[in-house]
Amino acid sequence: GAVVSQHPSWVICKSGTSVKIECRSLDFQATTMFWYRQFPKQSLMLMATSNEGSKATYEQGVEKDKFLINHASLTLSTLTVTSAHPEDSSFYICSARDLEGAKYEQYFGPGTRLTVL
Amino acid sequence: EDKVVQSPLSLVVHEGDTVTLNCSYEVTNFRSLLWYKQEKKAPTFLFMLTSSGIEKKSGRLSSILDKKELFSILNITATQTGDSAVYLCAVRFYNFGNEKLTFGTGTRLTIIP
Protein backbone atom coordinates (compact mmCIF):
# COMPACT_ATOMS: atom_id res chain seq x y z
CA GLY A 1 0.00 0.00 0.00
CA ALA A 2 0.90 3.66 -0.34
CA VAL A 3 3.22 4.97 2.34
CA VAL A 4 3.68 8.55 3.47
CA SER A 5 6.48 9.46 5.83
CA GLN A 6 7.05 12.54 7.93
CA HIS A 7 10.21 13.82 9.46
CA PRO A 8 10.81 14.51 12.25
CA SER A 9 8.34 12.54 14.37
CA TRP A 10 8.73 14.86 17.33
CA VAL A 11 10.46 18.18 17.68
CA ILE A 12 10.96 20.46 20.64
CA CYS A 13 12.20 23.95 19.97
CA LYS A 14 12.58 27.30 21.63
CA SER A 15 10.16 30.11 21.00
CA GLY A 16 11.20 32.26 18.07
CA THR A 17 12.95 29.55 16.10
CA SER A 18 11.77 28.03 12.82
CA VAL A 19 10.97 24.37 12.32
CA LYS A 20 10.76 22.49 9.05
CA ILE A 21 8.62 19.37 8.69
CA GLU A 22 9.00 17.10 5.69
CA CYS A 23 6.29 14.97 4.12
CA ARG A 24 7.28 12.33 1.58
CA SER A 25 5.26 9.90 -0.49
CA LEU A 26 7.52 6.87 -0.60
CA ASP A 27 6.08 4.64 -3.28
CA PHE A 28 3.80 6.85 -5.31
CA GLN A 29 3.68 10.30 -6.85
CA ALA A 30 1.48 12.92 -5.30
CA THR A 31 0.45 16.08 -7.15
CA THR A 32 -1.48 17.21 -4.12
CA MET A 33 -0.51 17.09 -0.49
CA PHE A 34 -2.50 18.38 2.43
CA TRP A 35 -1.32 19.75 5.75
CA TYR A 36 -3.46 19.36 8.85
CA ARG A 37 -3.12 20.42 12.45
CA GLN A 38 -4.68 18.57 15.33
CA PHE A 39 -4.92 19.91 18.86
CA PRO A 40 -5.44 17.50 21.77
CA LYS A 41 -8.83 15.78 21.69
CA GLN A 42 -9.85 17.73 18.61
CA SER A 43 -10.27 16.71 15.02
CA LEU A 44 -7.96 17.39 12.13
CA MET A 45 -8.12 20.91 10.78
CA LEU A 46 -6.98 21.50 7.24
CA MET A 47 -4.33 24.20 7.09
CA ALA A 48 -3.42 24.23 3.43
CA THR A 49 -3.46 22.32 0.19
CA SER A 50 -0.14 21.98 -1.54
CA ASN A 51 0.12 21.40 -5.27
CA GLU A 52 3.39 20.42 -6.89
CA GLY A 53 4.99 23.33 -8.68
CA SER A 54 2.50 25.97 -7.57
CA LYS A 55 1.65 28.05 -4.53
CA ALA A 56 -0.21 26.43 -1.69
CA THR A 57 -3.83 27.27 -0.98
CA TYR A 58 -4.32 28.25 2.64
CA GLU A 59 -7.48 27.89 4.68
CA GLN A 60 -9.09 30.91 6.21
CA GLY A 61 -7.32 31.97 9.38
CA VAL A 62 -4.03 30.25 8.55
CA GLU A 63 -1.16 32.72 8.17
CA LYS A 64 0.71 31.95 4.96
CA ASP A 65 3.75 33.92 6.08
CA LYS A 66 3.97 31.91 9.26
CA PHE A 67 3.36 28.47 7.79
CA LEU A 68 5.47 28.28 4.67
CA ILE A 69 4.69 25.39 2.38
CA ASN A 70 6.88 24.19 -0.45
CA HIS A 71 5.96 21.34 -2.79
CA ALA A 72 8.99 21.15 -5.02
CA SER A 73 8.56 17.61 -6.31
CA LEU A 74 5.92 14.96 -6.72
CA THR A 75 7.14 13.15 -3.63
CA LEU A 76 8.05 15.91 -1.20
CA SER A 77 6.27 18.75 0.52
CA THR A 78 7.64 20.77 3.42
CA LEU A 79 5.95 22.86 6.07
CA THR A 80 8.07 25.45 7.85
CA VAL A 81 6.71 26.99 11.01
CA THR A 82 8.47 30.33 11.19
CA SER A 83 9.14 32.10 14.47
CA ALA A 84 7.32 29.38 16.37
CA HIS A 85 5.51 30.23 19.59
CA PRO A 86 4.02 28.00 22.29
CA GLU A 87 0.55 28.33 20.77
CA ASP A 88 1.91 26.64 17.63
CA SER A 89 2.52 23.47 19.64
CA SER A 90 0.36 20.85 18.00
CA PHE A 91 0.29 17.60 16.06
CA TYR A 92 0.94 18.30 12.37
CA ILE A 93 -0.17 15.66 9.88
CA CYS A 94 0.32 15.60 6.15
CA SER A 95 -1.50 13.52 3.63
CA ALA A 96 -0.87 12.80 -0.02
CA ARG A 97 -3.17 11.96 -2.83
CA ASP A 98 -2.04 9.37 -5.32
CA LEU A 99 -1.54 10.82 -8.79
CA GLU A 100 -3.37 7.86 -10.24
CA GLY A 101 -5.93 7.70 -7.49
CA ALA A 102 -9.06 7.86 -9.59
CA LYS A 103 -11.00 6.37 -6.72
CA TYR A 104 -9.55 9.00 -4.44
CA GLU A 105 -7.81 8.17 -1.25
CA GLN A 106 -5.67 10.30 0.95
CA TYR A 107 -2.77 8.55 2.59
CA PHE A 108 -1.74 10.07 5.88
CA GLY A 109 1.73 10.40 7.29
CA PRO A 110 2.42 9.40 10.90
CA GLY A 111 2.39 13.00 12.08
CA THR A 112 4.90 15.34 13.69
CA ARG A 113 4.42 16.50 17.24
CA LEU A 114 5.74 20.03 17.68
CA THR A 115 6.37 21.41 21.15
CA VAL A 116 7.47 25.01 21.41
CA LEU A 117 8.91 26.03 24.75
CA GLU B 1 -21.17 26.88 6.13
CA ASP B 2 -19.77 23.46 5.31
CA LYS B 3 -19.80 21.15 8.29
CA VAL B 4 -19.47 17.55 9.36
CA VAL B 5 -21.04 16.44 12.63
CA GLN B 6 -20.41 13.13 14.34
CA SER B 7 -22.32 11.51 17.14
CA PRO B 8 -21.96 10.41 19.77
CA LEU B 9 -18.80 12.23 20.84
CA SER B 10 -17.83 9.35 23.07
CA LEU B 11 -19.05 5.79 23.49
CA VAL B 12 -18.09 3.11 26.01
CA VAL B 13 -19.32 -0.46 25.48
CA HIS B 14 -18.39 -3.97 26.52
CA GLU B 15 -16.43 -6.30 24.33
CA GLY B 16 -18.74 -8.21 22.02
CA ASP B 17 -21.29 -5.42 21.71
CA THR B 18 -22.29 -3.88 18.39
CA VAL B 19 -21.92 -0.14 17.92
CA THR B 20 -23.21 2.35 15.38
CA LEU B 21 -21.42 5.62 14.80
CA ASN B 22 -23.14 8.48 13.03
CA CYS B 23 -21.94 11.18 10.67
CA SER B 24 -24.08 13.91 9.16
CA TYR B 25 -22.91 16.59 6.80
CA GLU B 26 -23.82 19.79 5.04
CA VAL B 27 -21.54 20.66 2.16
CA THR B 28 -21.81 22.00 -1.34
CA ASN B 29 -20.57 19.93 -4.27
CA PHE B 30 -20.29 16.69 -2.33
CA ARG B 31 -17.92 14.13 -3.77
CA SER B 32 -17.40 11.40 -1.20
CA LEU B 33 -17.48 10.52 2.48
CA LEU B 34 -14.60 8.77 4.17
CA TRP B 35 -14.21 6.98 7.48
CA TYR B 36 -10.90 6.79 9.32
CA LYS B 37 -9.69 5.14 12.51
CA GLN B 38 -7.24 7.09 14.60
CA GLU B 39 -5.37 5.52 17.46
CA LYS B 40 -2.29 7.28 18.72
CA LYS B 41 -0.97 8.59 15.46
CA ALA B 42 -2.32 9.58 12.08
CA PRO B 43 -5.66 8.28 10.82
CA THR B 44 -5.87 5.04 8.91
CA PHE B 45 -8.33 4.70 6.07
CA LEU B 46 -11.39 2.51 6.51
CA PHE B 47 -13.97 3.25 3.83
CA MET B 48 -14.82 5.66 1.08
CA LEU B 49 -18.48 6.06 0.12
CA THR B 50 -19.75 7.83 -2.95
CA SER B 51 -23.10 6.22 -3.72
CA SER B 52 -26.21 5.98 -1.61
CA GLY B 53 -27.42 2.68 -0.29
CA ILE B 54 -24.39 0.59 -1.15
CA GLU B 55 -22.90 -1.00 1.93
CA LYS B 56 -19.16 -1.27 2.19
CA LYS B 57 -17.90 -4.07 4.39
CA SER B 58 -14.56 -5.07 5.80
CA GLY B 59 -14.60 -7.84 8.38
CA ARG B 60 -16.64 -6.67 11.35
CA LEU B 61 -16.88 -3.14 10.04
CA SER B 62 -19.44 -1.87 7.60
CA SER B 63 -20.64 1.51 6.43
CA ILE B 64 -23.39 2.98 4.33
CA LEU B 65 -24.20 6.41 2.93
CA ASP B 66 -27.55 8.16 2.52
CA LYS B 67 -27.08 11.12 0.17
CA LYS B 68 -30.69 12.16 0.44
CA GLU B 69 -30.64 12.51 4.21
CA LEU B 70 -26.96 13.54 4.20
CA PHE B 71 -25.60 11.05 6.66
CA SER B 72 -23.53 7.92 7.00
CA ILE B 73 -23.20 5.25 9.65
CA LEU B 74 -20.30 3.06 10.61
CA ASN B 75 -21.17 -0.25 12.24
CA ILE B 76 -18.82 -2.42 14.22
CA THR B 77 -20.08 -5.83 15.27
CA ALA B 78 -18.63 -8.13 17.94
CA THR B 79 -16.38 -5.34 19.17
CA GLN B 80 -12.90 -6.10 20.48
CA THR B 81 -10.58 -4.06 22.68
CA GLY B 82 -8.48 -3.35 19.60
CA ASP B 83 -11.39 -1.38 18.19
CA SER B 84 -10.86 1.28 20.83
CA ALA B 85 -9.93 4.42 18.93
CA VAL B 86 -11.27 7.70 17.64
CA TYR B 87 -13.33 7.22 14.50
CA LEU B 88 -13.27 10.15 12.14
CA CYS B 89 -15.70 10.94 9.38
CA ALA B 90 -14.54 13.24 6.58
CA VAL B 91 -16.35 14.66 3.59
CA ARG B 92 -14.67 15.52 0.33
CA PHE B 93 -16.20 18.35 -1.62
CA TYR B 94 -15.31 21.16 -3.97
CA ASN B 95 -15.38 24.75 -2.84
CA PHE B 96 -14.72 27.45 -5.45
CA GLY B 97 -12.84 24.93 -7.55
CA ASN B 98 -10.67 23.77 -4.67
CA GLU B 99 -10.86 20.25 -3.34
CA LYS B 100 -11.37 20.06 0.40
CA LEU B 101 -11.60 17.34 2.97
CA THR B 102 -13.39 18.40 6.13
CA PHE B 103 -13.30 16.21 9.21
CA GLY B 104 -15.87 15.79 11.94
CA THR B 105 -14.84 16.00 15.57
CA GLY B 106 -14.72 12.23 15.83
CA THR B 107 -16.30 9.62 18.06
CA ARG B 108 -14.08 8.23 20.80
CA LEU B 109 -14.92 4.55 21.16
CA THR B 110 -13.76 2.63 24.22
CA ILE B 111 -14.24 -1.12 24.45
CA ILE B 112 -14.21 -2.56 27.95
CA PRO B 113 -12.91 -6.16 28.23
PDB file of C-alpha atoms in Angstrom:
ATOM      1  CA  GLY A   1       0.000   0.000   0.000  1.00  0.00           C
ATOM      2  CA  ALA A   2       0.899   3.656  -0.338  1.00  0.00           C
ATOM      3  CA  VAL A   3       3.221   4.974   2.342  1.00  0.00           C
ATOM      4  CA  VAL A   4       3.676   8.549   3.475  1.00  0.00           C
ATOM      5  CA  SER A   5       6.477   9.460   5.825  1.00  0.00           C
ATOM      6  CA  GLN A   6       7.048  12.538   7.925  1.00  0.00           C
ATOM      7  CA  HIS A   7      10.210  13.821   9.459  1.00  0.00           C
ATOM      8  CA  PRO A   8      10.810  14.506  12.246  1.00  0.00           C
ATOM      9  CA  SER A   9       8.338  12.542  14.374  1.00  0.00           C
ATOM     10  CA  TRP A  10       8.729  14.857  17.329  1.00  0.00           C
ATOM     11  CA  VAL A  11      10.463  18.183  17.682  1.00  0.00           C
ATOM     12  CA  ILE A  12      10.961  20.459  20.642  1.00  0.00           C
ATOM     13  CA  CYS A  13      12.202  23.952  19.972  1.00  0.00           C
ATOM     14  CA  LYS A  14      12.577  27.304  21.633  1.00  0.00           C
ATOM     15  CA  SER A  15      10.159  30.112  21.000  1.00  0.00           C
ATOM     16  CA  GLY A  16      11.199  32.263  18.065  1.00  0.00           C
ATOM     17  CA  THR A  17      12.954  29.547  16.095  1.00  0.00           C
ATOM     18  CA  SER A  18      11.768  28.031  12.823  1.00  0.00           C
ATOM     19  CA  VAL A  19      10.969  24.372  12.321  1.00  0.00           C
ATOM     20  CA  LYS A  20      10.756  22.485   9.048  1.00  0.00           C
ATOM     21  CA  ILE A  21       8.622  19.368   8.692  1.00  0.00           C
ATOM     22  CA  GLU A  22       8.998  17.095   5.687  1.00  0.00           C
ATOM     23  CA  CYS A  23       6.293  14.970   4.120  1.00  0.00           C
ATOM     24  CA  ARG A  24       7.277  12.326   1.576  1.00  0.00           C
ATOM     25  CA  SER A  25       5.260   9.896  -0.494  1.00  0.00           C
ATOM     26  CA  LEU A  26       7.520   6.866  -0.599  1.00  0.00           C
ATOM     27  CA  ASP A  27       6.079   4.639  -3.276  1.00  0.00           C
ATOM     28  CA  PHE A  28       3.801   6.850  -5.305  1.00  0.00           C
ATOM     29  CA  GLN A  29       3.677  10.296  -6.854  1.00  0.00           C
ATOM     30  CA  ALA A  30       1.476  12.919  -5.300  1.00  0.00           C
ATOM     31  CA  THR A  31       0.454  16.075  -7.152  1.00  0.00           C
ATOM     32  CA  THR A  32      -1.477  17.206  -4.120  1.00  0.00           C
ATOM     33  CA  MET A  33      -0.506  17.088  -0.490  1.00  0.00           C
ATOM     34  CA  PHE A  34      -2.502  18.383   2.433  1.00  0.00           C
ATOM     35  CA  TRP A  35      -1.318  19.752   5.746  1.00  0.00           C
ATOM     36  CA  TYR A  36      -3.457  19.358   8.852  1.00  0.00           C
ATOM     37  CA  ARG A  37      -3.122  20.424  12.452  1.00  0.00           C
ATOM     38  CA  GLN A  38      -4.679  18.574  15.334  1.00  0.00           C
ATOM     39  CA  PHE A  39      -4.920  19.910  18.857  1.00  0.00           C
ATOM     40  CA  PRO A  40      -5.444  17.496  21.770  1.00  0.00           C
ATOM     41  CA  LYS A  41      -8.831  15.778  21.688  1.00  0.00           C
ATOM     42  CA  GLN A  42      -9.846  17.734  18.611  1.00  0.00           C
ATOM     43  CA  SER A  43     -10.266  16.713  15.023  1.00  0.00           C
ATOM     44  CA  LEU A  44      -7.958  17.394  12.126  1.00  0.00           C
ATOM     45  CA  MET A  45      -8.122  20.915  10.784  1.00  0.00           C
ATOM     46  CA  LEU A  46      -6.982  21.504   7.239  1.00  0.00           C
ATOM     47  CA  MET A  47      -4.330  24.204   7.092  1.00  0.00           C
ATOM     48  CA  ALA A  48      -3.421  24.233   3.432  1.00  0.00           C
ATOM     49  CA  THR A  49      -3.464  22.317   0.191  1.00  0.00           C
ATOM     50  CA  SER A  50      -0.137  21.983  -1.539  1.00  0.00           C
ATOM     51  CA  ASN A  51       0.123  21.403  -5.268  1.00  0.00           C
ATOM     52  CA  GLU A  52       3.389  20.423  -6.887  1.00  0.00           C
ATOM     53  CA  GLY A  53       4.992  23.331  -8.676  1.00  0.00           C
ATOM     54  CA  SER A  54       2.503  25.974  -7.566  1.00  0.00           C
ATOM     55  CA  LYS A  55       1.655  28.047  -4.531  1.00  0.00           C
ATOM     56  CA  ALA A  56      -0.215  26.434  -1.688  1.00  0.00           C
ATOM     57  CA  THR A  57      -3.829  27.273  -0.979  1.00  0.00           C
ATOM     58  CA  TYR A  58      -4.315  28.245   2.639  1.00  0.00           C
ATOM     59  CA  GLU A  59      -7.481  27.891   4.677  1.00  0.00           C
ATOM     60  CA  GLN A  60      -9.085  30.909   6.208  1.00  0.00           C
ATOM     61  CA  GLY A  61      -7.322  31.968   9.376  1.00  0.00           C
ATOM     62  CA  VAL A  62      -4.031  30.248   8.552  1.00  0.00           C
ATOM     63  CA  GLU A  63      -1.163  32.722   8.168  1.00  0.00           C
ATOM     64  CA  LYS A  64       0.708  31.947   4.965  1.00  0.00           C
ATOM     65  CA  ASP A  65       3.746  33.917   6.084  1.00  0.00           C
ATOM     66  CA  LYS A  66       3.972  31.906   9.263  1.00  0.00           C
ATOM     67  CA  PHE A  67       3.358  28.470   7.792  1.00  0.00           C
ATOM     68  CA  LEU A  68       5.473  28.279   4.669  1.00  0.00           C
ATOM     69  CA  ILE A  69       4.687  25.392   2.379  1.00  0.00           C
ATOM     70  CA  ASN A  70       6.877  24.186  -0.454  1.00  0.00           C
ATOM     71  CA  HIS A  71       5.962  21.342  -2.790  1.00  0.00           C
ATOM     72  CA  ALA A  72       8.992  21.153  -5.016  1.00  0.00           C
ATOM     73  CA  SER A  73       8.563  17.609  -6.305  1.00  0.00           C
ATOM     74  CA  LEU A  74       5.916  14.955  -6.720  1.00  0.00           C
ATOM     75  CA  THR A  75       7.139  13.149  -3.625  1.00  0.00           C
ATOM     76  CA  LEU A  76       8.055  15.913  -1.203  1.00  0.00           C
ATOM     77  CA  SER A  77       6.269  18.749   0.521  1.00  0.00           C
ATOM     78  CA  THR A  78       7.644  20.772   3.416  1.00  0.00           C
ATOM     79  CA  LEU A  79       5.954  22.858   6.070  1.00  0.00           C
ATOM     80  CA  THR A  80       8.069  25.453   7.845  1.00  0.00           C
ATOM     81  CA  VAL A  81       6.709  26.993  11.006  1.00  0.00           C
ATOM     82  CA  THR A  82       8.471  30.329  11.192  1.00  0.00           C
ATOM     83  CA  SER A  83       9.140  32.095  14.475  1.00  0.00           C
ATOM     84  CA  ALA A  84       7.321  29.385  16.373  1.00  0.00           C
ATOM     85  CA  HIS A  85       5.513  30.232  19.591  1.00  0.00           C
ATOM     86  CA  PRO A  86       4.024  27.998  22.289  1.00  0.00           C
ATOM     87  CA  GLU A  87       0.553  28.329  20.771  1.00  0.00           C
ATOM     88  CA  ASP A  88       1.911  26.640  17.629  1.00  0.00           C
ATOM     89  CA  SER A  89       2.518  23.467  19.637  1.00  0.00           C
ATOM     90  CA  SER A  90       0.356  20.850  18.003  1.00  0.00           C
ATOM     91  CA  PHE A  91       0.292  17.602  16.056  1.00  0.00           C
ATOM     92  CA  TYR A  92       0.936  18.303  12.370  1.00  0.00           C
ATOM     93  CA  ILE A  93      -0.166  15.658   9.880  1.00  0.00           C
ATOM     94  CA  CYS A  94       0.319  15.602   6.148  1.00  0.00           C
ATOM     95  CA  SER A  95      -1.501  13.519   3.625  1.00  0.00           C
ATOM     96  CA  ALA A  96      -0.873  12.800  -0.018  1.00  0.00           C
ATOM     97  CA  ARG A  97      -3.172  11.961  -2.826  1.00  0.00           C
ATOM     98  CA  ASP A  98      -2.036   9.367  -5.317  1.00  0.00           C
ATOM     99  CA  LEU A  99      -1.544  10.821  -8.786  1.00  0.00           C
ATOM    100  CA  GLU A 100      -3.368   7.857 -10.243  1.00  0.00           C
ATOM    101  CA  GLY A 101      -5.929   7.703  -7.490  1.00  0.00           C
ATOM    102  CA  ALA A 102      -9.062   7.858  -9.588  1.00  0.00           C
ATOM    103  CA  LYS A 103     -11.000   6.365  -6.721  1.00  0.00           C
ATOM    104  CA  TYR A 104      -9.549   8.997  -4.437  1.00  0.00           C
ATOM    105  CA  GLU A 105      -7.808   8.165  -1.253  1.00  0.00           C
ATOM    106  CA  GLN A 106      -5.672  10.299   0.951  1.00  0.00           C
ATOM    107  CA  TYR A 107      -2.771   8.552   2.588  1.00  0.00           C
ATOM    108  CA  PHE A 108      -1.740  10.070   5.878  1.00  0.00           C
ATOM    109  CA  GLY A 109       1.732  10.402   7.294  1.00  0.00           C
ATOM    110  CA  PRO A 110       2.421   9.400  10.895  1.00  0.00           C
ATOM    111  CA  GLY A 111       2.388  13.002  12.076  1.00  0.00           C
ATOM    112  CA  THR A 112       4.899  15.340  13.686  1.00  0.00           C
ATOM    113  CA  ARG A 113       4.421  16.496  17.235  1.00  0.00           C
ATOM    114  CA  LEU A 114       5.744  20.030  17.682  1.00  0.00           C
ATOM    115  CA  THR A 115       6.368  21.411  21.146  1.00  0.00           C
ATOM    116  CA  VAL A 116       7.469  25.014  21.409  1.00  0.00           C
ATOM    117  CA  LEU A 117       8.914  26.031  24.753  1.00  0.00           C
TER     118      LEU A 117
ATOM    119  CA  GLU B   1     -21.170  26.878   6.131  1.00  0.00           C
ATOM    120  CA  ASP B   2     -19.767  23.455   5.308  1.00  0.00           C
ATOM    121  CA  LYS B   3     -19.795  21.150   8.295  1.00  0.00           C
ATOM    122  CA  VAL B   4     -19.475  17.552   9.355  1.00  0.00           C
ATOM    123  CA  VAL B   5     -21.043  16.437  12.627  1.00  0.00           C
ATOM    124  CA  GLN B   6     -20.408  13.130  14.339  1.00  0.00           C
ATOM    125  CA  SER B   7     -22.318  11.512  17.140  1.00  0.00           C
ATOM    126  CA  PRO B   8     -21.956  10.412  19.774  1.00  0.00           C
ATOM    127  CA  LEU B   9     -18.805  12.225  20.839  1.00  0.00           C
ATOM    128  CA  SER B  10     -17.825   9.347  23.067  1.00  0.00           C
ATOM    129  CA  LEU B  11     -19.047   5.788  23.494  1.00  0.00           C
ATOM    130  CA  VAL B  12     -18.090   3.114  26.005  1.00  0.00           C
ATOM    131  CA  VAL B  13     -19.322  -0.456  25.479  1.00  0.00           C
ATOM    132  CA  HIS B  14     -18.388  -3.968  26.518  1.00  0.00           C
ATOM    133  CA  GLU B  15     -16.426  -6.295  24.330  1.00  0.00           C
ATOM    134  CA  GLY B  16     -18.741  -8.211  22.023  1.00  0.00           C
ATOM    135  CA  ASP B  17     -21.291  -5.416  21.714  1.00  0.00           C
ATOM    136  CA  THR B  18     -22.290  -3.877  18.393  1.00  0.00           C
ATOM    137  CA  VAL B  19     -21.917  -0.144  17.922  1.00  0.00           C
ATOM    138  CA  THR B  20     -23.212   2.350  15.380  1.00  0.00           C
ATOM    139  CA  LEU B  21     -21.424   5.623  14.802  1.00  0.00           C
ATOM    140  CA  ASN B  22     -23.139   8.483  13.026  1.00  0.00           C
ATOM    141  CA  CYS B  23     -21.941  11.176  10.668  1.00  0.00           C
ATOM    142  CA  SER B  24     -24.081  13.907   9.157  1.00  0.00           C
ATOM    143  CA  TYR B  25     -22.914  16.589   6.803  1.00  0.00           C
ATOM    144  CA  GLU B  26     -23.823  19.789   5.043  1.00  0.00           C
ATOM    145  CA  VAL B  27     -21.536  20.661   2.157  1.00  0.00           C
ATOM    146  CA  THR B  28     -21.809  21.996  -1.343  1.00  0.00           C
ATOM    147  CA  ASN B  29     -20.567  19.930  -4.275  1.00  0.00           C
ATOM    148  CA  PHE B  30     -20.287  16.691  -2.331  1.00  0.00           C
ATOM    149  CA  ARG B  31     -17.924  14.134  -3.774  1.00  0.00           C
ATOM    150  CA  SER B  32     -17.402  11.398  -1.204  1.00  0.00           C
ATOM    151  CA  LEU B  33     -17.479  10.524   2.477  1.00  0.00           C
ATOM    152  CA  LEU B  34     -14.599   8.771   4.171  1.00  0.00           C
ATOM    153  CA  TRP B  35     -14.210   6.975   7.483  1.00  0.00           C
ATOM    154  CA  TYR B  36     -10.900   6.790   9.321  1.00  0.00           C
ATOM    155  CA  LYS B  37      -9.694   5.138  12.506  1.00  0.00           C
ATOM    156  CA  GLN B  38      -7.242   7.093  14.603  1.00  0.00           C
ATOM    157  CA  GLU B  39      -5.370   5.525  17.463  1.00  0.00           C
ATOM    158  CA  LYS B  40      -2.286   7.280  18.719  1.00  0.00           C
ATOM    159  CA  LYS B  41      -0.974   8.590  15.460  1.00  0.00           C
ATOM    160  CA  ALA B  42      -2.323   9.580  12.076  1.00  0.00           C
ATOM    161  CA  PRO B  43      -5.663   8.282  10.821  1.00  0.00           C
ATOM    162  CA  THR B  44      -5.871   5.036   8.914  1.00  0.00           C
ATOM    163  CA  PHE B  45      -8.332   4.703   6.066  1.00  0.00           C
ATOM    164  CA  LEU B  46     -11.390   2.509   6.511  1.00  0.00           C
ATOM    165  CA  PHE B  47     -13.968   3.247   3.833  1.00  0.00           C
ATOM    166  CA  MET B  48     -14.820   5.660   1.080  1.00  0.00           C
ATOM    167  CA  LEU B  49     -18.484   6.058   0.124  1.00  0.00           C
ATOM    168  CA  THR B  50     -19.747   7.829  -2.945  1.00  0.00           C
ATOM    169  CA  SER B  51     -23.096   6.221  -3.720  1.00  0.00           C
ATOM    170  CA  SER B  52     -26.212   5.984  -1.611  1.00  0.00           C
ATOM    171  CA  GLY B  53     -27.417   2.677  -0.290  1.00  0.00           C
ATOM    172  CA  ILE B  54     -24.387   0.590  -1.146  1.00  0.00           C
ATOM    173  CA  GLU B  55     -22.898  -0.998   1.928  1.00  0.00           C
ATOM    174  CA  LYS B  56     -19.164  -1.265   2.189  1.00  0.00           C
ATOM    175  CA  LYS B  57     -17.897  -4.075   4.388  1.00  0.00           C
ATOM    176  CA  SER B  58     -14.564  -5.068   5.804  1.00  0.00           C
ATOM    177  CA  GLY B  59     -14.603  -7.836   8.376  1.00  0.00           C
ATOM    178  CA  ARG B  60     -16.636  -6.672  11.347  1.00  0.00           C
ATOM    179  CA  LEU B  61     -16.876  -3.135  10.044  1.00  0.00           C
ATOM    180  CA  SER B  62     -19.443  -1.872   7.602  1.00  0.00           C
ATOM    181  CA  SER B  63     -20.638   1.512   6.430  1.00  0.00           C
ATOM    182  CA  ILE B  64     -23.390   2.977   4.325  1.00  0.00           C
ATOM    183  CA  LEU B  65     -24.198   6.409   2.933  1.00  0.00           C
ATOM    184  CA  ASP B  66     -27.550   8.164   2.521  1.00  0.00           C
ATOM    185  CA  LYS B  67     -27.081  11.116   0.167  1.00  0.00           C
ATOM    186  CA  LYS B  68     -30.691  12.160   0.439  1.00  0.00           C
ATOM    187  CA  GLU B  69     -30.636  12.508   4.214  1.00  0.00           C
ATOM    188  CA  LEU B  70     -26.960  13.544   4.199  1.00  0.00           C
ATOM    189  CA  PHE B  71     -25.599  11.047   6.658  1.00  0.00           C
ATOM    190  CA  SER B  72     -23.531   7.920   6.995  1.00  0.00           C
ATOM    191  CA  ILE B  73     -23.197   5.252   9.646  1.00  0.00           C
ATOM    192  CA  LEU B  74     -20.301   3.056  10.609  1.00  0.00           C
ATOM    193  CA  ASN B  75     -21.170  -0.255  12.240  1.00  0.00           C
ATOM    194  CA  ILE B  76     -18.818  -2.423  14.215  1.00  0.00           C
ATOM    195  CA  THR B  77     -20.080  -5.834  15.274  1.00  0.00           C
ATOM    196  CA  ALA B  78     -18.628  -8.126  17.937  1.00  0.00           C
ATOM    197  CA  THR B  79     -16.377  -5.337  19.169  1.00  0.00           C
ATOM    198  CA  GLN B  80     -12.903  -6.097  20.479  1.00  0.00           C
ATOM    199  CA  THR B  81     -10.581  -4.060  22.678  1.00  0.00           C
ATOM    200  CA  GLY B  82      -8.477  -3.347  19.601  1.00  0.00           C
ATOM    201  CA  ASP B  83     -11.393  -1.378  18.185  1.00  0.00           C
ATOM    202  CA  SER B  84     -10.860   1.276  20.832  1.00  0.00           C
ATOM    203  CA  ALA B  85      -9.931   4.424  18.929  1.00  0.00           C
ATOM    204  CA  VAL B  86     -11.271   7.698  17.640  1.00  0.00           C
ATOM    205  CA  TYR B  87     -13.332   7.215  14.503  1.00  0.00           C
ATOM    206  CA  LEU B  88     -13.267  10.151  12.144  1.00  0.00           C
ATOM    207  CA  CYS B  89     -15.700  10.939   9.379  1.00  0.00           C
ATOM    208  CA  ALA B  90     -14.545  13.241   6.584  1.00  0.00           C
ATOM    209  CA  VAL B  91     -16.347  14.656   3.587  1.00  0.00           C
ATOM    210  CA  ARG B  92     -14.669  15.521   0.326  1.00  0.00           C
ATOM    211  CA  PHE B  93     -16.199  18.350  -1.619  1.00  0.00           C
ATOM    212  CA  TYR B  94     -15.307  21.158  -3.966  1.00  0.00           C
ATOM    213  CA  ASN B  95     -15.380  24.753  -2.839  1.00  0.00           C
ATOM    214  CA  PHE B  96     -14.716  27.450  -5.448  1.00  0.00           C
ATOM    215  CA  GLY B  97     -12.840  24.934  -7.551  1.00  0.00           C
ATOM    216  CA  ASN B  98     -10.667  23.768  -4.666  1.00  0.00           C
ATOM    217  CA  GLU B  99     -10.863  20.253  -3.344  1.00  0.00           C
ATOM    218  CA  LYS B 100     -11.368  20.063   0.397  1.00  0.00           C
ATOM    219  CA  LEU B 101     -11.603  17.337   2.968  1.00  0.00           C
ATOM    220  CA  THR B 102     -13.388  18.400   6.135  1.00  0.00           C
ATOM    221  CA  PHE B 103     -13.304  16.212   9.210  1.00  0.00           C
ATOM    222  CA  GLY B 104     -15.870  15.793  11.937  1.00  0.00           C
ATOM    223  CA  THR B 105     -14.845  15.998  15.572  1.00  0.00           C
ATOM    224  CA  GLY B 106     -14.719  12.232  15.835  1.00  0.00           C
ATOM    225  CA  THR B 107     -16.299   9.620  18.057  1.00  0.00           C
ATOM    226  CA  ARG B 108     -14.080   8.232  20.796  1.00  0.00           C
ATOM    227  CA  LEU B 109     -14.925   4.550  21.158  1.00  0.00           C
ATOM    228  CA  THR B 110     -13.756   2.634  24.216  1.00  0.00           C
ATOM    229  CA  ILE B 111     -14.240  -1.116  24.449  1.00  0.00           C
ATOM    230  CA  ILE B 112     -14.214  -2.557  27.953  1.00  0.00           C
ATOM    231  CA  PRO B 113     -12.911  -6.155  28.231  1.00  0.00           C
TER     232      PRO B 113
END
